[in-house]
Coordinates of C-alpha atoms in Angstrom, one line a residue:
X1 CA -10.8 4.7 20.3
X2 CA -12.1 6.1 17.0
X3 CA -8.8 7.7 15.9
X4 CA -6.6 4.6 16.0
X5 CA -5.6 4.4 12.5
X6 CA -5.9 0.4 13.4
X7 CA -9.2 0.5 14.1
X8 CA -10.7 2.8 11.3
X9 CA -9.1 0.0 8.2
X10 CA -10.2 -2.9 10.8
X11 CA -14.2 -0.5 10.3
X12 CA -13.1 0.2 6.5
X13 CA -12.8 -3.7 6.0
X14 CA -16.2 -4.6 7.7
X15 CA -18.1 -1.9 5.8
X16 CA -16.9 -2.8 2.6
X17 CA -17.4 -5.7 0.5
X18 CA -14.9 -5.4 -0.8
X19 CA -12.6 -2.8 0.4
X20 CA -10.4 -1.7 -2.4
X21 CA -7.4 0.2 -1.2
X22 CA -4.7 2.2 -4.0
X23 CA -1.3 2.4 -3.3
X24 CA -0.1 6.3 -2.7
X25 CA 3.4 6.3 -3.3
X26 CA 3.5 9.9 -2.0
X27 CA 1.8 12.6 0.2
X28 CA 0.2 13.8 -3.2
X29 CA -1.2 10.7 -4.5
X30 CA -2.5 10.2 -0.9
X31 CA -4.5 13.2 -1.1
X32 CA -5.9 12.5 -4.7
X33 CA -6.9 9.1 -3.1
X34 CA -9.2 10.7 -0.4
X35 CA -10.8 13.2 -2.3
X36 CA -11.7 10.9 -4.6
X37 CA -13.4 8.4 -2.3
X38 CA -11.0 5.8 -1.3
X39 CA -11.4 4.7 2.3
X40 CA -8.1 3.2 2.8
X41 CA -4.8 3.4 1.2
X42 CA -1.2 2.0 1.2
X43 CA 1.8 2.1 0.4
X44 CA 4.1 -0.3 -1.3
X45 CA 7.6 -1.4 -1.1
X46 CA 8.4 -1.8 -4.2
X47 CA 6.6 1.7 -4.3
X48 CA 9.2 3.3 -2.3
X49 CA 12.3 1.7 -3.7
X50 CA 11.1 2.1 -7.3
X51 CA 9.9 6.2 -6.8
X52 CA 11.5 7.5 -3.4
X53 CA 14.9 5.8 -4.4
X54 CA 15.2 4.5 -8.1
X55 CA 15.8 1.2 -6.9
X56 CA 13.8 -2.2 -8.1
X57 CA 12.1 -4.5 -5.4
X58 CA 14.7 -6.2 -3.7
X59 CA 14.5 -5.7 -0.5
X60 CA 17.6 -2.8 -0.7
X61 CA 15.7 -0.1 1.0
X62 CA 15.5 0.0 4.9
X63 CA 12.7 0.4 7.6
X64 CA 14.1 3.8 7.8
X65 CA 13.3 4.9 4.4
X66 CA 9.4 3.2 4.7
X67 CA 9.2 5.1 8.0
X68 CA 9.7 8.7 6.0
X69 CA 7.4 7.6 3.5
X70 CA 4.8 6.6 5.6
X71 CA 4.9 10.4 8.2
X72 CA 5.1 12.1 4.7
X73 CA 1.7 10.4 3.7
X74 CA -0.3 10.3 7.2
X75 CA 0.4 14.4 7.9
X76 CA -1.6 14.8 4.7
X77 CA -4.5 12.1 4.9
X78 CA -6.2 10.8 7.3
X79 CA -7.4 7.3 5.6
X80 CA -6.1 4.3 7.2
X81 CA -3.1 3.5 5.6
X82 CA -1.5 -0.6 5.2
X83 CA 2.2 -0.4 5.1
X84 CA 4.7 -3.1 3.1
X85 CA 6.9 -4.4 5.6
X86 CA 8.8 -6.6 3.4
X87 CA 10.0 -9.5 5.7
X88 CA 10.3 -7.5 9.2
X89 CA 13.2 -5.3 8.4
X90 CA 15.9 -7.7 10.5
X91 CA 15.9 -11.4 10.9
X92 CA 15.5 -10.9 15.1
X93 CA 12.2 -10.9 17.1
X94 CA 13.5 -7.2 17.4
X95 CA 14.0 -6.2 14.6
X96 CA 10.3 -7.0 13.6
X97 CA 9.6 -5.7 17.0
X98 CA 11.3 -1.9 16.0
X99 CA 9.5 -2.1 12.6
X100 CA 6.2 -2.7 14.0
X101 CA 7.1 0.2 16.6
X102 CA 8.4 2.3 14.1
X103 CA 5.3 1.9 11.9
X104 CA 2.7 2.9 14.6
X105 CA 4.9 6.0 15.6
X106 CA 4.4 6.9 12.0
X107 CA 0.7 6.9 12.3
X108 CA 0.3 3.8 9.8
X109 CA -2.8 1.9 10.5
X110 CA -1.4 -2.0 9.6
X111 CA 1.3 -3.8 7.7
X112 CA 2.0 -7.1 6.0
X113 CA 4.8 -9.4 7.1
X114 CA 5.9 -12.1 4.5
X115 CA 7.4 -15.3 4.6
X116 CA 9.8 -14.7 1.9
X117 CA 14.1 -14.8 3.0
X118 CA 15.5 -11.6 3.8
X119 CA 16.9 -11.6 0.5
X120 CA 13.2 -11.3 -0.8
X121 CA 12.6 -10.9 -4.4
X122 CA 9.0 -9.2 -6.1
X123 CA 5.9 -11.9 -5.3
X124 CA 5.7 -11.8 -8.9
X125 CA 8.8 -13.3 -10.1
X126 CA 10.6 -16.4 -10.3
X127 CA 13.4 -18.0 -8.0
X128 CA 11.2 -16.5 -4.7
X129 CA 13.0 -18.7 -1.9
X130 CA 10.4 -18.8 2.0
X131 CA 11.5 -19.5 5.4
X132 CA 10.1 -22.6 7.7
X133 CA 6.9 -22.3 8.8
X134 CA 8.7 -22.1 11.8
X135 CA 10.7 -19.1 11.7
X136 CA 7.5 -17.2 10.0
X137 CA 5.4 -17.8 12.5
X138 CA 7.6 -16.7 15.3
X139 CA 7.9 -13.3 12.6
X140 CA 4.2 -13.1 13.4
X141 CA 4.4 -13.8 17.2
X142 CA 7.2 -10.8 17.6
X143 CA 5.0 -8.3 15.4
X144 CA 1.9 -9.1 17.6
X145 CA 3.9 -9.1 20.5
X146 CA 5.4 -5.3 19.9
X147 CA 2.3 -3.5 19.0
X148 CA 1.2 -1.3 21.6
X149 CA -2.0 -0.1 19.7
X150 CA -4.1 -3.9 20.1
X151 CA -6.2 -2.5 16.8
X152 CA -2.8 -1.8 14.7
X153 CA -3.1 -4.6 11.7
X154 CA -0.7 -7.5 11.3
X155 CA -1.1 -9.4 8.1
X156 CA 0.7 -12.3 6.9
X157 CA 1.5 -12.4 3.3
X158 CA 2.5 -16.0 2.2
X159 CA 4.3 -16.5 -1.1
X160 CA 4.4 -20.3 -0.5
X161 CA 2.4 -20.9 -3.4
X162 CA 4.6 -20.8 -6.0
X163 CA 7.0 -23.1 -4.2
X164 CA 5.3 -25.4 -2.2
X165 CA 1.5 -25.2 -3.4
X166 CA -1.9 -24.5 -2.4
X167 CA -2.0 -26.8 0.1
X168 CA 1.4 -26.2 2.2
X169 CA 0.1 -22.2 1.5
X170 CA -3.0 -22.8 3.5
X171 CA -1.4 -24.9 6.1
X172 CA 1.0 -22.3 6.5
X173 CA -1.6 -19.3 6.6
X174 CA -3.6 -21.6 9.4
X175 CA -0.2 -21.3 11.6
X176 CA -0.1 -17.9 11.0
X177 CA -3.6 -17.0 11.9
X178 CA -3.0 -19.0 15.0
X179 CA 0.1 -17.5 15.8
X180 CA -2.3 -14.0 16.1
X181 CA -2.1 -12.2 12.5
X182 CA -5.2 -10.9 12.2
X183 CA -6.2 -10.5 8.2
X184 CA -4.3 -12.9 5.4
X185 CA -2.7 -11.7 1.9
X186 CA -1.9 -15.1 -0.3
X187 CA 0.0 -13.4 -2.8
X188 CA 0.4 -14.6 -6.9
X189 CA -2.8 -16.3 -6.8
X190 CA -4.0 -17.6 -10.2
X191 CA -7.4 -18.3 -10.3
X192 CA -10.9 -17.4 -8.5
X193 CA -11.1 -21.0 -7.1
X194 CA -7.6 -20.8 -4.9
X195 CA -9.1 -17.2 -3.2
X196 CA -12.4 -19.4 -2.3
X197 CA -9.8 -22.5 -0.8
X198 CA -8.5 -19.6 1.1
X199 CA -11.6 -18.2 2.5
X200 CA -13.1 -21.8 3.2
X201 CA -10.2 -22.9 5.2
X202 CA -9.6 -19.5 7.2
X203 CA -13.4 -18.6 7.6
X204 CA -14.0 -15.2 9.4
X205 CA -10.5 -14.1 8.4
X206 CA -10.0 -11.1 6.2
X207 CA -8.6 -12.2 2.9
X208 CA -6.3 -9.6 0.6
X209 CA -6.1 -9.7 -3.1
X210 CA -3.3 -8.2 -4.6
X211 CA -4.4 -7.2 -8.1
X212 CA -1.4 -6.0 -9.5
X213 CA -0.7 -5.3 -13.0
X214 CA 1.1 -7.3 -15.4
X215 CA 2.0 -10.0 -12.6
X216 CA 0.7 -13.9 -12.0
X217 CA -2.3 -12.6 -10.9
X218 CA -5.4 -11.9 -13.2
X219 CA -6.9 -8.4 -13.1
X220 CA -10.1 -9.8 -11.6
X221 CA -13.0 -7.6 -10.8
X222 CA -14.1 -6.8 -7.3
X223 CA -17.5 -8.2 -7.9
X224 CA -16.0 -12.3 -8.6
X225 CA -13.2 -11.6 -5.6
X226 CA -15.9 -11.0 -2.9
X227 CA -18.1 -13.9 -4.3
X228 CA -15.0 -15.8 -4.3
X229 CA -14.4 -14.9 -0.3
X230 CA -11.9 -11.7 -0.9
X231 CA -12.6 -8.6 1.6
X232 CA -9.4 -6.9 0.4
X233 CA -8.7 -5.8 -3.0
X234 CA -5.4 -3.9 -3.6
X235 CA -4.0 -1.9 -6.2
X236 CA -0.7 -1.4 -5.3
X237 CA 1.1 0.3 -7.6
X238 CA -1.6 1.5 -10.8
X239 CA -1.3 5.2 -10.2
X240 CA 2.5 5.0 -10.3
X241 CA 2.4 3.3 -13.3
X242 CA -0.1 5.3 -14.9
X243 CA 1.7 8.5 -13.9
X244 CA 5.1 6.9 -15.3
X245 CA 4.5 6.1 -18.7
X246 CA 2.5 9.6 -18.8
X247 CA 5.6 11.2 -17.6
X248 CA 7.5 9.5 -19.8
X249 CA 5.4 10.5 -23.0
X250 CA 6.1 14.2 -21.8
X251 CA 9.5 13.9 -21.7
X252 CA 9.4 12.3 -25.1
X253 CA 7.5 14.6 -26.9
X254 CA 9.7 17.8 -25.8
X255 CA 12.4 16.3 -26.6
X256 CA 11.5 15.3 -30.1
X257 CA 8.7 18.7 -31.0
X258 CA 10.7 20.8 -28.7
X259 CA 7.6 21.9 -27.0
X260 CA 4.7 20.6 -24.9
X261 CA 1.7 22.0 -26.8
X262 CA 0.9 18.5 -27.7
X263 CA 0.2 16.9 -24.6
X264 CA -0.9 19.2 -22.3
X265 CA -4.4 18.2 -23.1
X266 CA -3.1 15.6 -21.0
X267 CA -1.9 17.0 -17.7
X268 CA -3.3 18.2 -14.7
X269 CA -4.3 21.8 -14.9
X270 CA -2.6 24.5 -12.5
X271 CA -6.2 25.3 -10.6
X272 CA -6.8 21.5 -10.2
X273 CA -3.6 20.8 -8.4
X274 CA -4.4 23.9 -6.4
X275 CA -7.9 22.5 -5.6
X276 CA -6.5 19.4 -4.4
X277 CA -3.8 20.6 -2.6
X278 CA -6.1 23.9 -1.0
X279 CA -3.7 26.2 -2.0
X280 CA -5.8 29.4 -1.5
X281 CA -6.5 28.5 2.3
X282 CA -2.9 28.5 2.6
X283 CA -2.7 32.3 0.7
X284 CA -5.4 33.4 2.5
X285 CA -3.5 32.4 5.8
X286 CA -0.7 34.7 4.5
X287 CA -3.3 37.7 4.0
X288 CA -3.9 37.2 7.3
X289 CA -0.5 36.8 9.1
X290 CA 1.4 39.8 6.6
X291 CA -2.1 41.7 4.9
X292 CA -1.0 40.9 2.0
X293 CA -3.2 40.7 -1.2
X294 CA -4.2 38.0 -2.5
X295 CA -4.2 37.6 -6.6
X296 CA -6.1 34.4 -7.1
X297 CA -5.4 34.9 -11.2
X298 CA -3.9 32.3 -12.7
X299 CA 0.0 32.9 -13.6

């Protein structure tokens, strides 16, 4: 069925070559994302403990507080969206189970399931610790085993190469592709040549980069990744950091000149937000409903 969210980033990754998906950490970013052109978008963990919660990447948010995020973003947008789901949310075959559950409720489209301990840390830091190949794979089996939409993504993230290297990380991704994930995210990769190990080991299997800024990873371009055998290319988190340090410069400078004037060359202008967000459709549906006027001037 054409409005499984499953299905349309399964079509979104077989049209594209590559597919590059943004992280939205919020209904608003979601919406800037389609309207720009973006066919499929996601939303990170880190995302939501960093901006929904002011908390870092540690895996101290819940499946509960993902869930909001995610029915916030998918009433707004209907792009595909690919869902963080940290280690499962619960060390239990039903705990993975409920998140997977959960997620579909929401309207998300796929997640990633990692191999990391519960106690995960950032992909791109030291001391990451990963489970057996064992208890990963049966991660995988329960998440497969829960969905109820067949077309609903399951991705296995492995952070094995840091600890183990490339080798254990592609033996390990071969069990998890057997154990029925569907698309693979190797995660901290450092060169062009480990993405084409990857790809030539796990032919036919959708392969994520995760081009995140100022991690392991270089900021390669989309052109070398799909030569290299990548159909995914994520950006999970550039908006929000783009948005921060612009946030913060704001708050800097009216603190300091005691005004804005300054920098409001560089913010969003009242009637673009209101283009974006269709704000007149929603006055004119008041016009309607109370016969009210409506004053389209700028206030």
């Amino acid at each position: 069925m054409i409005s499984s969210p499953g299905l349309l980033l399964r079509q979104a990754v077989l049209n594209s070559k590559p597919l590059q998906i943004v992280g939205t950490i919020n209904a608003y970013s979601a919406i800037l994302a389609e309207k720009t052109g973006y066919k499929a978008i996601y939303l990170s963990g880190g995302g939501v403990a960093a901006a929904s919660f002011g908390l870092p990447d540690l895996g101290i948010t819940t499946l509960n507080d993902v869930v909001e995020d995610i029915r916030r973003i998918t009433r707004v947008t209907k792009l595909p969206i690919l869902v963080d789901a940290d280690t499962g949310f619960g060390n239990s075959a039903f705990n993975i189970a409920r998140t997977i559950q959960e997620f579909e409720l929401a309207g998300a489209a796929g997640c990633h399931i990692e191999d990391q301990v519960s106690a995960k840390r950032c992909g791109h830091r030291p001391g990451k610790q990963i489970v057996s190949l064992e208890e990963m794979v049966d991660r995988i089996k329960a998440a497969v085993a829960a969905r109820k939409d067949p077309n609903f993504v399951i991705m296995a993230r492995t952070d094995a190469l840091a600890n183990e290297g490339i080798d254990s990380a592609i033996k390990r991704s071969k069990a998890y592709i057997e154990a029925g994930a569907d698309m693979l995210f190797p995660e901290a990769l450092t060169e062009l040549s480990q993405y084409e190990l990857f790809s030539k080991n796990l032919p036919n299997i959708p392969i994520l980069a995760n081009i995140t800024e100022f991690g392991k990873t270089p900021l390669f371009k989309t052109e070398e990744l799909h030569k290299a055998g990548v159909s995914i290319v994520l950006y999970p988190l550039s908006g929000f950091r783009a948005a921060s340090a612009a946030t913060l410069n704001v708050y800097k400078t009216i603190l300091n000149e005691g005004t804005q004037e300054s920098v409001v060359s560089t913010m969003q202008p009242r009637m673009e937000l209101y283009q974006y967000l269709d704000y007149f459709k929603y006055e004119n549906e008041l016009d309607k409903l109370f016969g009210t006027q409506n004053n389209k001037d700028e206030k």
